[in-house]
């Protein structure tokens, strides 16, 4: 099942069920008005959405419309909680080498809490204050949970994954390193994230959802040129472990989004990276200096994941622009 | 004007206007159902709430009820964003000495994003998994903003302070230090915060609200014994500066809560501290070892601020308990 929140002038948008091939969509009228409503009562709502989805995919829904990704907000336009991990060891080990520090934490996941009151739609411009901040993208997979009680273990946690997302965790590298040094984590360095237009239930992935990981390539294009195609199956900690880590001292509310961190594989020299910082790190190690600069206003980034040749989440495809410009 | 969210079985509670002496309350019926609704349209709603407040304080409201703090949720029971500063230099400098590090960042505020999908009511038990985590309280003042555009400067930001709060930022010290070392900030070390039952508009403070600071003592009692009485006027960065810091690369949504960090004064040896970690730091410096242990299950903490002898926010007064116990 695939779901989207289409713009109706409200902050939360209106919940639609989207066809598997992303061609058409139908409002979830009478089932749930918004994505958050659906998540708040997922066990009651999901079976009814599934019936509608089956009918839509069978072509037997009369009030379907063409699905226009440009009308889509983020699937969950605002969330009560966004906890982003850094679960790909290839990335963590590389960045530790670059910073000249020991890999800070290998026995448990790295995780920070980020801005969640607005996720940027997949095709909307991304307003940022200055190029001097070192504008970078970070391609990630993410999950949305229902209510997760405090103390839930990793095996149980995996059952709380209700939806999967494709996220671009925008990062400002020049301020990010200074913020890391404080130990307080990032505020200025992590503005709003973007999300691909469609959220999908795990069963949509078939065999590509296994061991709490998304075993698909995350295709990243920067200004029309392939930049990376790292596979999500290489996560060191699976999403169940990330959820359990977050829930050790707090409950998680329905609609909590948990991110994988930058998707990264050990053969990054061949398949590329999901963020510029990683490429710069490779250059620094291999060539003694980072050659690749960060993004300029007007630059475009595209992210997508294909499942059996079909776009799973739809594409993020958007431009960075000067805020207030 | 004083406002509270009384428990009506929903996550957001029902918005009430509370008398200045906290004796009575009246539902904001027909004006705003919830605190978030009021904040979303503050300029339109606040004048009408003020009229109701004036009538309540004049004794001319017929449907007023006795105000029972035990029925109050947190004033904003869940928030889209909680950004907590560390704005008291006395505390920052002491903790840096204790950790043997240089004061990490003195030219701009320290800030992290914390859990905001649930604030614990002032008199509810506080469930935590284990005493081994090093359970500590942190007494803080906080503000709630309306919508703050990206790039708002500190002087303008002060005008976005709509309400003031008293917050206990529960902290788990044993995990906190390990999380700080990662640079990612705190997730497990910062479970849900508690809040005093009443939010107040800045004018309620009279002269005690000046320069974007709360010039009142934060009275902290641990198991019935005075632990600290530090004054909020000593903030190194004012709330306007904290808001501007947060808004440099993001907009803030209405209902964003910004915390001061542990209230702390340079004469902490005389007036005490707002958290155990600070007292332990003083002991370590003065006596070579921390004597004071962290909290045990069953311990009680009380926090309050008096303005001309009247409880400004009502009191936080609650017990730590074992989660699931």
XYZ file of C-alpha atoms in Angstrom:
650
model
C 0.000 0.000 0.000
C 1.214 3.499 -0.875
C 0.021 6.691 0.793
C 0.485 10.402 0.180
C -0.685 13.679 1.701
C -1.906 16.013 -1.008
C -1.942 19.763 -0.551
C -5.368 21.095 0.405
C -4.196 24.338 1.963
C -3.780 22.913 5.481
C -0.541 22.059 7.268
C -1.359 18.350 7.278
C -2.782 17.969 3.792
C -5.331 15.330 2.881
C -4.588 11.609 2.966
C -4.709 9.762 -0.374
C -4.085 6.158 -1.305
C -1.751 6.006 -4.316
C -1.571 3.254 -6.930
C 1.524 1.048 -6.843
C 2.712 2.461 -10.169
C 2.106 6.035 -8.857
C -0.276 6.736 -11.741
C -3.438 7.482 -9.788
C -4.649 8.355 -6.314
C -7.889 8.309 -4.384
C -8.796 10.232 -1.221
C -9.043 8.129 1.932
C -12.410 9.768 2.539
C -14.363 8.301 5.407
C -11.305 6.356 6.617
C -8.799 9.001 7.771
C -8.477 12.661 6.839
C -4.752 12.951 7.506
C -1.708 10.706 7.744
C -1.375 11.411 11.467
C -4.981 10.341 12.026
C -4.264 7.099 10.205
C -1.156 6.477 12.308
C -2.949 7.261 15.584
C -5.320 4.358 14.913
C -3.259 2.278 12.486
C -4.596 -1.165 13.368
C -8.141 0.009 12.810
C -7.448 2.156 9.776
C -4.854 0.190 7.786
C -7.135 -2.711 6.762
C -9.672 -0.257 5.356
C -6.969 1.652 3.488
C -5.752 -1.693 2.112
C -9.205 -2.485 0.714
C -9.232 0.902 -1.000
C -5.693 0.328 -2.280
C -6.621 -3.058 -3.728
C -9.611 -1.531 -5.502
C -7.503 1.349 -6.843
C -4.850 -1.015 -8.195
C -7.572 -3.168 -9.739
C -8.914 -0.101 -11.554
C -12.285 -0.369 -9.830
C -12.333 2.989 -8.050
C -14.495 5.636 -9.648
C -13.183 8.793 -7.962
C -9.461 8.256 -8.652
C -7.453 11.201 -9.940
C -4.109 11.350 -11.717
C -1.359 11.371 -9.091
C 0.687 14.553 -9.452
C 3.833 14.474 -7.249
C 4.016 18.269 -7.476
C 0.768 18.432 -5.466
C 2.109 16.177 -2.731
C 3.299 17.412 0.625
C 5.679 15.186 2.542
C 3.774 11.971 3.419
C 3.743 13.113 7.064
C 3.977 16.894 6.574
C 4.867 17.460 10.229
C 5.802 14.882 12.837
C 5.930 14.923 16.623
C 9.355 13.354 16.564
C 12.224 12.829 14.089
C 15.110 10.758 15.382
C 17.886 10.245 12.906
C 20.406 7.473 13.294
C 23.784 6.985 11.684
C 23.601 3.284 11.097
C 25.914 2.702 8.144
C 29.312 1.724 9.477
C 31.112 2.457 6.190
C 30.093 6.105 6.524
C 30.813 6.355 10.240
C 34.258 4.796 9.933
C 35.181 7.029 7.011
C 34.067 10.223 8.746
C 35.902 9.213 11.930
C 39.096 8.773 9.875
C 38.588 12.161 8.239
C 38.061 13.881 11.595
C 41.011 11.992 13.080
C 38.911 10.613 15.913
C 38.251 7.095 17.059
C 34.901 5.792 15.839
C 32.858 7.302 18.651
C 30.329 4.607 19.387
C 30.214 1.217 17.749
C 28.319 -0.899 20.270
C 25.151 1.145 20.019
C 23.599 3.382 17.383
C 24.389 7.049 16.963
C 21.204 9.118 16.977
C 20.079 12.737 17.279
C 16.693 14.421 17.455
C 16.030 16.856 14.631
C 13.489 19.373 13.418
C 10.159 17.708 12.665
C 7.523 20.429 12.576
C 7.876 20.685 8.830
C 9.106 18.276 6.179
C 9.686 19.890 2.798
C 7.653 18.501 -0.125
C 9.631 16.521 -2.696
C 9.502 19.103 -5.478
C 9.388 22.346 -3.456
C 12.344 24.726 -3.377
C 14.577 24.420 -0.307
C 15.265 27.860 1.205
C 18.555 28.223 3.103
C 20.299 31.365 4.355
C 23.785 31.151 2.831
C 26.028 28.930 0.715
C 28.786 29.615 3.257
C 27.095 27.117 5.603
C 28.291 24.259 3.376
C 24.991 22.986 1.986
C 24.865 19.203 1.653
C 22.245 16.546 0.999
C 22.013 13.226 2.834
C 20.024 10.437 1.227
C 18.383 8.160 3.785
C 15.698 5.584 4.239
C 13.354 6.104 7.175
C 10.454 4.428 8.949
C 7.293 5.718 10.604
C 6.171 3.927 13.760
C 2.931 3.625 15.640
C 2.983 4.017 19.453
C 6.069 2.263 20.861
C 6.152 1.694 24.649
C 9.234 2.588 26.687
C 11.526 -0.408 26.935
C 10.482 -2.164 23.710
C 13.199 -4.554 22.491
C 14.623 -4.597 18.975
C 12.784 -7.711 17.798
C 9.420 -6.351 18.943
C 10.290 -2.896 17.646
C 10.466 -4.118 14.078
C 6.737 -4.831 14.259
C 6.147 -1.163 14.999
C 7.408 -0.170 11.537
C 4.222 0.839 9.740
C 5.532 2.852 6.805
C 8.795 3.460 4.973
C 10.046 6.766 3.568
C 12.821 8.206 1.442
C 14.304 11.296 3.125
C 16.852 13.947 2.279
C 18.333 15.090 5.589
C 19.638 18.532 4.558
C 22.857 19.310 6.389
C 24.934 22.457 6.778
C 28.481 21.213 7.185
C 30.296 24.417 8.128
C 28.179 24.859 11.256
C 27.735 21.140 11.817
C 31.274 20.453 12.947
C 31.207 23.329 15.445
C 27.908 22.094 16.839
C 29.224 18.532 17.163
C 32.177 19.829 19.173
C 29.788 21.137 21.828
C 28.381 17.657 22.456
C 24.861 19.110 22.241
C 24.281 17.849 18.689
C 22.920 19.837 15.787
C 20.368 22.628 15.657
C 21.541 25.157 13.074
C 23.270 22.448 11.016
C 20.083 20.456 10.523
C 17.254 22.479 9.004
C 14.046 20.875 7.705
C 14.373 17.563 5.839
C 12.683 16.736 2.553
C 10.727 13.552 1.871
C 9.760 11.691 -1.283
C 6.031 12.061 -2.014
C 4.867 8.555 -1.142
C 5.092 6.443 2.031
C 4.840 2.688 1.573
C 4.000 -0.245 3.797
C 6.864 -2.747 4.204
C 5.041 -5.441 2.196
C 5.347 -3.236 -0.914
C 9.075 -4.045 -0.929
C 8.688 -7.822 -1.083
C 12.100 -9.416 -0.531
C 13.743 -5.990 -0.463
C 12.460 -5.518 3.120
C 14.436 -8.000 5.161
C 16.102 -8.001 8.573
C 14.618 -4.569 9.236
C 16.554 -3.076 6.335
C 15.657 -1.653 2.905
C 17.713 -3.698 0.435
C 17.453 -1.214 -2.426
C 19.840 1.235 -4.060
C 19.267 4.858 -3.178
C 19.896 6.677 -6.454
C 21.235 10.185 -5.910
C 21.706 12.651 -8.789
C 23.272 16.075 -8.307
C 22.526 18.504 -11.125
C 21.495 15.680 -13.397
C 24.591 13.543 -12.832
C 24.630 10.287 -10.881
C 26.364 10.899 -7.549
C 25.639 7.714 -5.628
C 23.782 4.410 -5.668
C 24.432 2.929 -2.242
C 22.329 0.029 -1.031
C 20.279 0.289 2.158
C 20.881 -3.353 3.046
C 24.292 -2.486 4.500
C 22.847 -0.851 7.613
C 24.943 -1.867 10.602
C 22.020 -1.458 12.986
C 18.592 -2.362 11.585
C 15.528 -0.179 12.071
C 14.346 -2.427 14.913
C 17.554 -1.677 16.785
C 17.256 2.040 16.084
C 13.684 2.092 17.418
C 14.663 0.118 20.525
C 17.587 2.485 21.136
C 15.229 5.478 20.993
C 12.640 3.790 23.217
C 15.018 2.817 26.025
C 14.093 5.829 28.175
C 11.012 7.256 26.421
C 7.866 6.084 24.733
C 7.599 6.899 21.021
C 4.323 8.358 19.816
C 2.538 7.232 16.677
C 4.030 9.163 13.788
C 7.601 9.041 15.071
C 10.012 9.025 12.126
C 13.337 7.210 12.525
C 16.059 7.732 9.917
C 18.850 5.387 8.856
C 21.496 8.071 8.422
C 23.358 8.565 5.147
C 23.125 5.378 3.110
C 26.684 4.201 2.538
C 28.480 1.085 1.319
C 32.072 -0.025 1.763
C 32.727 0.176 -1.977
C 31.868 3.880 -2.026
C 34.721 4.540 -4.423
C 32.842 2.521 -7.068
C 29.184 3.181 -6.326
C 29.409 6.712 -4.972
C 27.957 8.400 -1.915
C 24.642 9.723 -0.623
C 26.140 12.987 0.639
C 28.887 15.360 -0.446
C 30.674 15.177 2.906
C 31.413 11.507 2.329
C 32.847 12.138 -1.140
C 34.985 14.953 0.277
C 36.213 12.578 2.952
C 37.246 10.017 0.330
C 39.069 12.734 -1.633
C 40.837 13.889 1.501
C 42.058 10.363 2.244
C 42.940 9.459 -1.358
C 44.216 12.773 -2.714
C 45.121 14.764 0.398
C 42.444 17.408 -0.136
C 38.696 17.656 -0.719
C 38.072 18.727 -4.316
C 34.283 18.649 -4.461
C 32.598 21.785 -3.138
C 29.237 21.911 -1.420
C 26.017 23.003 -3.146
C 25.275 26.358 -4.743
C 21.909 28.098 -4.871
C 20.135 26.839 -7.957
C 21.642 23.358 -7.682
C 19.245 20.466 -7.997
C 19.252 17.116 -6.215
C 17.213 14.079 -7.151
C 16.743 10.952 -5.057
C 14.801 7.829 -5.907
C 14.707 4.104 -5.179
C 13.514 1.574 -7.749
C 11.869 -1.702 -6.813
C 11.640 -4.102 -9.775
C 12.090 -1.074 -12.021
C 9.210 0.888 -10.458
C 9.788 4.082 -8.445
C 8.977 2.959 -4.915
C 8.476 6.297 -3.132
C 8.376 8.646 -6.135
C 11.313 11.012 -6.500
C 12.698 13.868 -4.473
C 13.663 16.402 -7.153
C 14.218 19.934 -5.973
C 16.392 23.020 -5.993
C 18.240 24.807 -3.223
C 17.406 28.539 -3.159
C 18.419 31.531 -1.077
C 15.954 32.091 1.791
C 13.988 35.294 1.305
C 15.626 35.653 -2.108
C -2.875 36.279 31.930
C -2.426 32.693 33.082
C -3.418 29.631 31.076
C -3.640 25.903 31.737
C -4.673 22.756 29.868
C -6.965 20.661 32.015
C -7.302 16.937 31.490
C -10.391 16.015 29.486
C -9.200 12.616 28.314
C -7.553 13.906 25.135
C -3.820 14.308 24.469
C -4.127 18.088 24.262
C -6.513 18.727 27.154
C -8.887 21.677 27.246
C -7.694 25.269 27.460
C -8.625 27.183 30.631
C -7.885 30.717 31.777
C -6.614 30.639 35.375
C -6.942 33.413 37.971
C -3.708 35.225 38.894
C -3.829 33.725 42.401
C -4.416 30.241 40.889
C -7.659 29.892 42.869
C -10.116 29.509 40.009
C -10.267 28.710 36.308
C -12.711 29.111 33.460
C -12.808 27.235 30.140
C -11.784 29.299 27.106
C -14.964 28.074 25.446
C -15.700 29.683 22.125
C -12.215 31.221 21.978
C -9.830 28.265 21.632
C -10.266 24.616 22.547
C -6.578 23.862 23.083
C -3.366 25.709 23.861
C -1.961 24.888 20.413
C -5.036 26.378 18.770
C -4.544 29.548 20.784
C -0.885 29.742 19.778
C -1.642 29.105 16.100
C -3.733 32.302 16.027
C -2.289 34.155 19.021
C -2.840 37.712 17.822
C -6.502 37.003 17.217
C -7.080 34.844 20.266
C -5.012 36.525 23.017
C -7.122 39.703 23.315
C -10.259 37.601 23.803
C -8.536 35.435 26.393
C -7.424 38.632 28.139
C -11.011 39.863 28.395
C -11.995 36.551 29.953
C -8.998 36.712 32.293
C -9.911 40.222 33.429
C -13.481 39.112 34.157
C -12.261 36.023 36.031
C -9.907 38.070 38.190
C -12.702 40.561 38.855
C -14.910 37.744 40.084
C -17.504 38.376 37.407
C -17.387 35.015 35.633
C -20.264 32.685 36.445
C -18.876 29.355 35.185
C -15.532 29.455 37.014
C -14.385 26.316 38.820
C -11.826 25.782 41.558
C -8.412 25.366 39.937
C -6.981 21.968 40.853
C -3.322 21.607 39.768
C -3.699 17.825 39.970
C -6.151 18.031 37.042
C -3.741 20.047 34.903
C -1.725 18.589 32.059
C 1.399 20.467 31.035
C 0.277 23.869 29.659
C 1.255 22.664 26.183
C 0.860 18.897 26.641
C 2.779 18.147 23.441
C 4.784 20.537 21.307
C 6.089 20.393 17.747
C 9.498 21.536 18.912
C 11.486 21.744 22.180
C 14.859 23.415 21.900
C 16.759 23.639 25.131
C 19.599 26.076 25.608
C 22.340 26.160 28.205
C 22.435 29.888 28.783
C 23.754 30.238 32.326
C 27.499 30.763 32.142
C 28.065 29.885 35.807
C 26.751 26.376 35.111
C 28.577 25.973 31.796
C 31.921 27.076 33.202
C 31.598 24.810 36.227
C 30.685 21.753 34.175
C 33.540 22.447 31.743
C 35.959 22.528 34.697
C 34.530 19.273 36.031
C 34.863 17.556 32.662
C 38.344 19.003 32.199
C 37.417 20.584 28.875
C 37.603 24.127 27.632
C 34.237 25.857 27.746
C 33.012 24.539 24.401
C 31.196 27.519 22.973
C 31.009 30.919 24.566
C 30.275 33.225 21.622
C 26.954 31.601 20.844
C 24.375 29.647 22.808
C 24.547 25.929 23.395
C 21.297 24.257 22.338
C 19.874 20.816 21.638
C 16.541 19.537 20.359
C 14.723 17.288 22.793
C 11.653 15.105 23.093
C 8.490 17.187 22.775
C 5.632 14.818 21.972
C 4.757 14.606 25.654
C 5.394 16.893 28.595
C 4.672 15.291 31.954
C 2.009 16.981 34.130
C 3.318 18.760 37.231
C 2.004 16.286 39.782
C 2.117 13.036 37.763
C 4.637 10.300 38.577
C 7.740 10.266 36.355
C 8.436 6.731 35.071
C 12.082 5.937 34.305
C 13.718 2.570 33.605
C 16.554 2.389 36.140
C 18.290 4.354 38.900
C 21.588 3.279 37.340
C 21.043 5.913 34.628
C 21.822 8.647 37.178
C 18.433 10.353 37.487
C 18.689 14.119 37.828
C 16.330 17.096 37.684
C 17.103 20.382 35.933
C 15.073 23.439 36.882
C 14.611 25.836 33.974
C 12.535 28.722 32.757
C 11.200 28.423 29.212
C 9.235 30.410 26.655
C 6.624 29.476 24.067
C 6.787 31.331 20.751
C 4.360 32.012 17.960
C 5.554 31.522 14.358
C 9.123 32.863 14.023
C 10.450 33.337 10.473
C 13.888 32.019 9.496
C 16.507 34.714 10.030
C 14.715 36.646 12.792
C 17.197 38.709 14.844
C 17.428 38.644 18.633
C 15.717 41.989 19.232
C 12.744 41.027 17.058
C 12.731 37.523 18.495
C 11.925 38.804 21.959
C 8.558 39.962 20.621
C 7.782 36.368 19.666
C 7.766 35.303 23.328
C 4.068 34.727 24.013
C 4.127 32.631 27.184
C 6.547 31.675 29.941
C 6.879 28.266 31.598
C 8.642 26.524 34.451
C 10.183 23.246 33.257
C 11.985 20.306 34.825
C 14.278 18.929 32.129
C 14.762 15.368 33.446
C 18.278 14.165 32.703
C 19.962 10.779 32.923
C 23.572 11.577 33.676
C 25.184 8.153 33.301
C 24.113 7.910 29.666
C 24.352 11.640 29.068
C 28.098 11.847 29.108
C 28.468 8.950 26.668
C 25.956 10.563 24.317
C 27.739 13.923 24.499
C 30.988 12.239 23.503
C 29.419 11.173 20.206
C 28.725 14.786 19.234
C 25.161 13.794 18.300
C 23.655 15.187 21.508
C 21.213 13.443 23.794
C 18.426 10.989 23.049
C 18.402 8.390 25.830
C 19.724 10.905 28.389
C 16.809 13.294 27.887
C 13.421 11.662 28.403
C 10.193 13.670 28.646
C 10.326 16.956 30.590
C 7.805 18.058 33.197
C 6.145 21.469 33.289
C 4.460 23.509 36.021
C 0.684 23.612 35.525
C 0.301 27.218 34.395
C 1.767 29.224 31.494
C 1.847 32.991 31.915
C 2.118 35.965 29.603
C 5.259 38.071 30.166
C 3.248 41.029 31.547
C 2.289 38.865 34.553
C 5.887 39.206 35.729
C 5.955 42.997 35.841
C 9.533 44.141 36.419
C 10.656 40.539 36.815
C 10.519 40.148 33.002
C 13.320 42.354 31.723
C 15.965 42.060 29.013
C 14.354 38.815 27.865
C 15.102 37.158 31.196
C 12.995 35.926 34.137
C 14.403 37.761 37.178
C 12.957 35.387 39.753
C 14.392 32.695 42.013
C 13.687 29.159 40.946
C 13.003 27.339 44.211
C 14.005 23.682 44.050
C 13.238 21.247 46.884
C 14.443 17.649 46.858
C 12.556 15.368 49.250
C 11.230 18.354 51.140
C 14.575 20.076 51.607
C 15.626 23.264 49.826
C 18.230 22.375 47.193
C 18.546 25.598 45.206
C 17.199 29.093 44.725
C 19.068 30.417 41.700
C 17.831 33.540 39.950
C 16.862 33.456 36.270
C 18.168 36.975 35.678
C 21.721 35.669 35.362
C 21.133 34.151 31.914
C 24.180 34.843 29.761
C 22.118 34.749 26.580
C 18.567 36.086 26.850
C 15.565 34.284 25.375
C 15.631 36.619 22.350
C 19.139 35.437 21.570
C 18.166 31.789 22.074
C 15.227 32.153 19.684
C 17.377 33.933 17.090
C 20.012 31.204 17.377
C 17.388 28.532 16.712
C 15.854 30.486 13.826
C 19.098 31.101 11.923
C 18.535 28.187 9.539
C 14.901 27.192 10.203
C 11.551 28.772 10.843
C 10.036 28.057 14.257
C 6.392 27.037 14.344
C 3.864 28.455 16.784
C 4.128 26.416 19.959
C 7.907 26.063 19.850
C 9.253 25.852 23.420
C 12.734 27.225 24.115
C 14.423 26.432 27.436
C 17.007 28.427 29.364
C 19.023 25.451 30.564
C 19.679 24.803 34.243
C 19.222 28.044 36.167
C 22.530 28.778 37.858
C 24.234 31.683 39.635
C 27.897 32.313 40.360
C 27.296 32.102 44.111
C 26.020 28.548 43.832
C 27.884 27.582 46.967
C 25.542 29.856 48.931
C 22.229 29.670 47.080
C 22.429 26.110 45.799
C 21.816 24.544 42.402
C 18.938 23.612 40.107
C 20.341 20.162 39.320
C 22.288 17.490 41.164
C 25.039 17.374 38.544
C 26.017 20.949 39.392
C 26.200 20.219 43.121
C 28.291 17.129 42.407
C 30.589 19.277 40.280
C 31.061 21.742 43.150
C 31.820 18.865 45.523
C 34.334 17.443 43.088
C 36.158 20.757 42.834
C 35.972 21.613 46.546
C 36.314 18.204 48.166
C 37.897 16.045 45.498
C 34.875 13.769 45.061
C 31.145 13.999 44.452
C 29.299 13.078 47.640
C 25.703 13.646 46.594
C 24.143 10.715 44.764
C 21.505 10.958 42.068
C 17.794 10.312 42.668
C 16.177 7.118 43.893
C 12.747 5.799 42.944
C 10.261 7.328 45.348
C 12.199 10.598 45.599
C 10.195 13.781 45.209
C 11.196 17.062 43.580
C 9.342 20.350 43.882
C 9.931 23.471 41.802
C 8.246 26.822 42.060
C 8.850 30.521 41.415
C 7.219 33.226 43.524
C 6.386 36.658 42.168
C 5.535 39.110 44.955
C 4.864 36.119 47.160
C 2.416 34.478 44.735
C 3.189 31.216 42.950
C 3.678 32.339 39.371
C 3.362 29.057 37.456
C 2.041 26.820 40.233
C 4.382 24.107 41.474
C 5.973 21.053 39.946
C 5.721 18.480 42.720
C 6.183 14.874 41.718
C 7.821 11.541 42.355
C 10.217 9.483 40.277
C 8.994 5.897 39.865
C 10.209 2.752 38.153
C 8.737 2.437 34.649
C 6.344 -0.474 34.440
C 6.779 -0.975 38.194
